PDB file of C-alpha atoms in Angstrom:
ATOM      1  CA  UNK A   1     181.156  47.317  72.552  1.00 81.00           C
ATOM      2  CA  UNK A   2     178.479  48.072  70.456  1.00 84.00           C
ATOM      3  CA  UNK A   3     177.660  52.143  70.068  1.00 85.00           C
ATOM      4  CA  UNK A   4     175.458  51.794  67.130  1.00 86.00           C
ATOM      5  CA  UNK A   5     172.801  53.038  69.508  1.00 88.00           C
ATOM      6  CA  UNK A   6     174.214  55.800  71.780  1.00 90.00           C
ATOM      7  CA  UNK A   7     173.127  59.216  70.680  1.00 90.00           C
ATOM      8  CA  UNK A   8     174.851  61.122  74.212  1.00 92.00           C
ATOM      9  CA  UNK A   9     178.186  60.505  76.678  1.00 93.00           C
ATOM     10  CA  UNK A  10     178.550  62.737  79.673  1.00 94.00           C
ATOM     11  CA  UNK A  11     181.776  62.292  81.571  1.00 94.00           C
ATOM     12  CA  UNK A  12     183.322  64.497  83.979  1.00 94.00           C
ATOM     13  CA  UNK A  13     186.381  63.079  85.555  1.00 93.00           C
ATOM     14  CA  UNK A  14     189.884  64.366  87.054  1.00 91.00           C
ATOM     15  CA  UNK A  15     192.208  62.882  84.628  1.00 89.00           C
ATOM     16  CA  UNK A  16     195.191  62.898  87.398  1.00 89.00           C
ATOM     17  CA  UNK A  17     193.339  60.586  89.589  1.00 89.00           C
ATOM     18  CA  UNK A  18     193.339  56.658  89.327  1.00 89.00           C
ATOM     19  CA  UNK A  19     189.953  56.321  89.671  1.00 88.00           C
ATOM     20  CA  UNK A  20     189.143  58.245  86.579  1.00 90.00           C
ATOM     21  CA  UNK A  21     190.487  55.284  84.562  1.00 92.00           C
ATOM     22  CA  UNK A  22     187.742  53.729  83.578  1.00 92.00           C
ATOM     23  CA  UNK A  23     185.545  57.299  82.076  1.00 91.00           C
ATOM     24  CA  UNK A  24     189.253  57.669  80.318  1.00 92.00           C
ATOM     25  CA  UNK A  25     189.159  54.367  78.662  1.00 93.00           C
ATOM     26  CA  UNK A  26     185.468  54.607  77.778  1.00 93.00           C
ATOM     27  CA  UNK A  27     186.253  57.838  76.273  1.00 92.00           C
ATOM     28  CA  UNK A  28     189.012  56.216  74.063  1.00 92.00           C
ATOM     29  CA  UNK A  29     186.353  53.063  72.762  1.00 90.00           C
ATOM     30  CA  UNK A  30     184.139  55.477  71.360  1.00 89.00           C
ATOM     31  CA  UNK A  31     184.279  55.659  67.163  1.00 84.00           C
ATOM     32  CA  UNK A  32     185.308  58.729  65.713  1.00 73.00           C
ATOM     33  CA  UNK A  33     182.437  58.049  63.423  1.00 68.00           C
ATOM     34  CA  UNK A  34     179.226  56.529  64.338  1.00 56.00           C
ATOM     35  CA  UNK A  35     177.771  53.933  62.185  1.00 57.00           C
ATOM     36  CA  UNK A  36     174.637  55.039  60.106  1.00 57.00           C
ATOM     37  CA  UNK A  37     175.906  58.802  59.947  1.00 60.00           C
ATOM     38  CA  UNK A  38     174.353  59.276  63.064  1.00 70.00           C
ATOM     39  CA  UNK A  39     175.484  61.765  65.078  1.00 80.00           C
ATOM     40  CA  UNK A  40     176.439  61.382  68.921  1.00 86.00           C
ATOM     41  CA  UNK A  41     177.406  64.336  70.822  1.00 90.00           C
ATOM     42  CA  UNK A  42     179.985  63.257  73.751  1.00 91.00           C
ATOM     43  CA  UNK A  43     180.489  65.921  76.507  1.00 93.00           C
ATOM     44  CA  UNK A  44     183.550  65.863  78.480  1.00 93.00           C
ATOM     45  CA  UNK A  45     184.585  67.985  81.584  1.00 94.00           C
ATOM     46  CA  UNK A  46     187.859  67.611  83.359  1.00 93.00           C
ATOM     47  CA  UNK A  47     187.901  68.228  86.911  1.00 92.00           C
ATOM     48  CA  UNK A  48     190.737  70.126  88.456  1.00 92.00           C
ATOM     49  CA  UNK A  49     193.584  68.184  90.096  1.00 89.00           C
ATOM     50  CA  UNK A  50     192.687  69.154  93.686  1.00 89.00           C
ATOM     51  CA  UNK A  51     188.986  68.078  93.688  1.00 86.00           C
ATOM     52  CA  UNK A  52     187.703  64.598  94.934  1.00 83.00           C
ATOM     53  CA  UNK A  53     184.571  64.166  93.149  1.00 84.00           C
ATOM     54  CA  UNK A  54     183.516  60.756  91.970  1.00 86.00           C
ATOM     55  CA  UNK A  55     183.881  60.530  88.486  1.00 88.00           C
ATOM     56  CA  UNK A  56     180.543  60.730  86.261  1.00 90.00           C
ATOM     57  CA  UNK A  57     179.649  58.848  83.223  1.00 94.00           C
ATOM     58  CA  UNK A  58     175.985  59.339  81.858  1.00 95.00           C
ATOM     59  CA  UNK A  59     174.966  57.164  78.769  1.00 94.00           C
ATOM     60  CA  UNK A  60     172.235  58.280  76.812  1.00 95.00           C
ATOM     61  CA  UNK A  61     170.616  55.906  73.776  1.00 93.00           C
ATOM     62  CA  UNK A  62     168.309  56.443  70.741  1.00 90.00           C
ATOM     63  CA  UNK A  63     165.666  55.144  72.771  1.00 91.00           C
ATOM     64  CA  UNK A  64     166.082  57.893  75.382  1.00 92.00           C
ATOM     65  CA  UNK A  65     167.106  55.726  78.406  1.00 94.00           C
ATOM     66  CA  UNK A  66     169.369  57.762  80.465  1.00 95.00           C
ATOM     67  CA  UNK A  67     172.430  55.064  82.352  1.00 93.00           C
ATOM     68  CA  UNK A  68     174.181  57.284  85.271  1.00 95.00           C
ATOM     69  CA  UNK A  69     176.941  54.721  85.636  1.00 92.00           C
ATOM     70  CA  UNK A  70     179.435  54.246  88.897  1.00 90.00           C
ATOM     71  CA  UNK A  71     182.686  53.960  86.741  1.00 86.00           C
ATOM     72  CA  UNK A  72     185.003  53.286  89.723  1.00 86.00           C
ATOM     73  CA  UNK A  73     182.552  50.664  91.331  1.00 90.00           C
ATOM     74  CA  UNK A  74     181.703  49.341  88.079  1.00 89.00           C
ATOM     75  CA  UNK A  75     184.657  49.228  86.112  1.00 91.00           C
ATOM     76  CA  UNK A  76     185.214  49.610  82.312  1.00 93.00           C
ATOM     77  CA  UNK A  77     184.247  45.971  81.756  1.00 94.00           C
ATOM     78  CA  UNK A  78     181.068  46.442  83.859  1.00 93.00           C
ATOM     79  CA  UNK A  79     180.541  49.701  81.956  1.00 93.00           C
ATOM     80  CA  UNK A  80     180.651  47.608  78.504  1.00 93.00           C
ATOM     81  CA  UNK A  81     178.627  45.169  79.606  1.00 94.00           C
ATOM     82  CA  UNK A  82     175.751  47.638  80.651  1.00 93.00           C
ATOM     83  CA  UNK A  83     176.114  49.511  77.401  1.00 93.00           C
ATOM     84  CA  UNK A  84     176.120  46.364  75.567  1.00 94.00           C
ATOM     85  CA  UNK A  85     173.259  44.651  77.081  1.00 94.00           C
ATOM     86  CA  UNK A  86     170.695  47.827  76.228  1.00 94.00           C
ATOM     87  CA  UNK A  87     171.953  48.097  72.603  1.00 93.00           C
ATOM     88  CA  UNK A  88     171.496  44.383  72.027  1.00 94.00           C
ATOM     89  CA  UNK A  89     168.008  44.909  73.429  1.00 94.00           C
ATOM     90  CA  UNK A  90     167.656  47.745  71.023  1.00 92.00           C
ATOM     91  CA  UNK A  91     169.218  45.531  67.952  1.00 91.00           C
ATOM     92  CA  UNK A  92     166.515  43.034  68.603  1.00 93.00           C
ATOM     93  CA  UNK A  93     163.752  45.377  68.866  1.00 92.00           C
ATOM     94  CA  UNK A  94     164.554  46.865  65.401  1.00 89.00           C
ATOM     95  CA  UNK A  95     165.317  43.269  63.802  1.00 91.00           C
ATOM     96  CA  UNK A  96     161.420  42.853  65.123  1.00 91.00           C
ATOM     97  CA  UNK A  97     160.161  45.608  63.706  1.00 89.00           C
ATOM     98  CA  UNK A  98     162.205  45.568  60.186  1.00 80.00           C
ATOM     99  CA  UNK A  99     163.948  49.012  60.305  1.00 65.00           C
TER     100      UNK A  99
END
């Protein structure tokens, strides 16, 4: 997955519930440090056991494009794709412009 480009990850998930897997694996693919020294700030906010809210995972890249992504529908592979088909459009624009 390439995360050269996100600057922001939202995620609010019940980690007791199965459907949560996929925010809870997306959480564990993200680099401790980002490439470049730039910074990305990752919110998290666990749910309490009882509640039945779908889980939430907002992407946010350099660009500023906001992805509000349906983990449990999606899946993580889903999720990667998405994430990896806007930072490859992002790689390309800055090979084209020489950054």
């Amino acid at each position: 997955m390439i995360t050269r480009f996100l600057t922001e990850c939202t995620t609010a998930f019940n980690p007791f519930s199965p459907r949560a897997k996929c925010a809870r694996i997306f959480l564990s693919l993200l680099p401790t440090t980002s490439a470049g020294g730039k910074k990305m700030k990752v919110t998290t906010k666990l749910l309490p056991k009882d509640n039945r809210a779908r889980s939430v995972l907002k992407i946010k890249f350099s660009d500023g494009k906001e992805l509000d992504l349906n983990a449990e529908k999606l899946g993580i592979k889903g999720v990667m794709d998405e994430v990896d088909r806007h930072s490859r459009l992002l790689g390309r624009q800055e090979a084209l412009t020489g950054n």
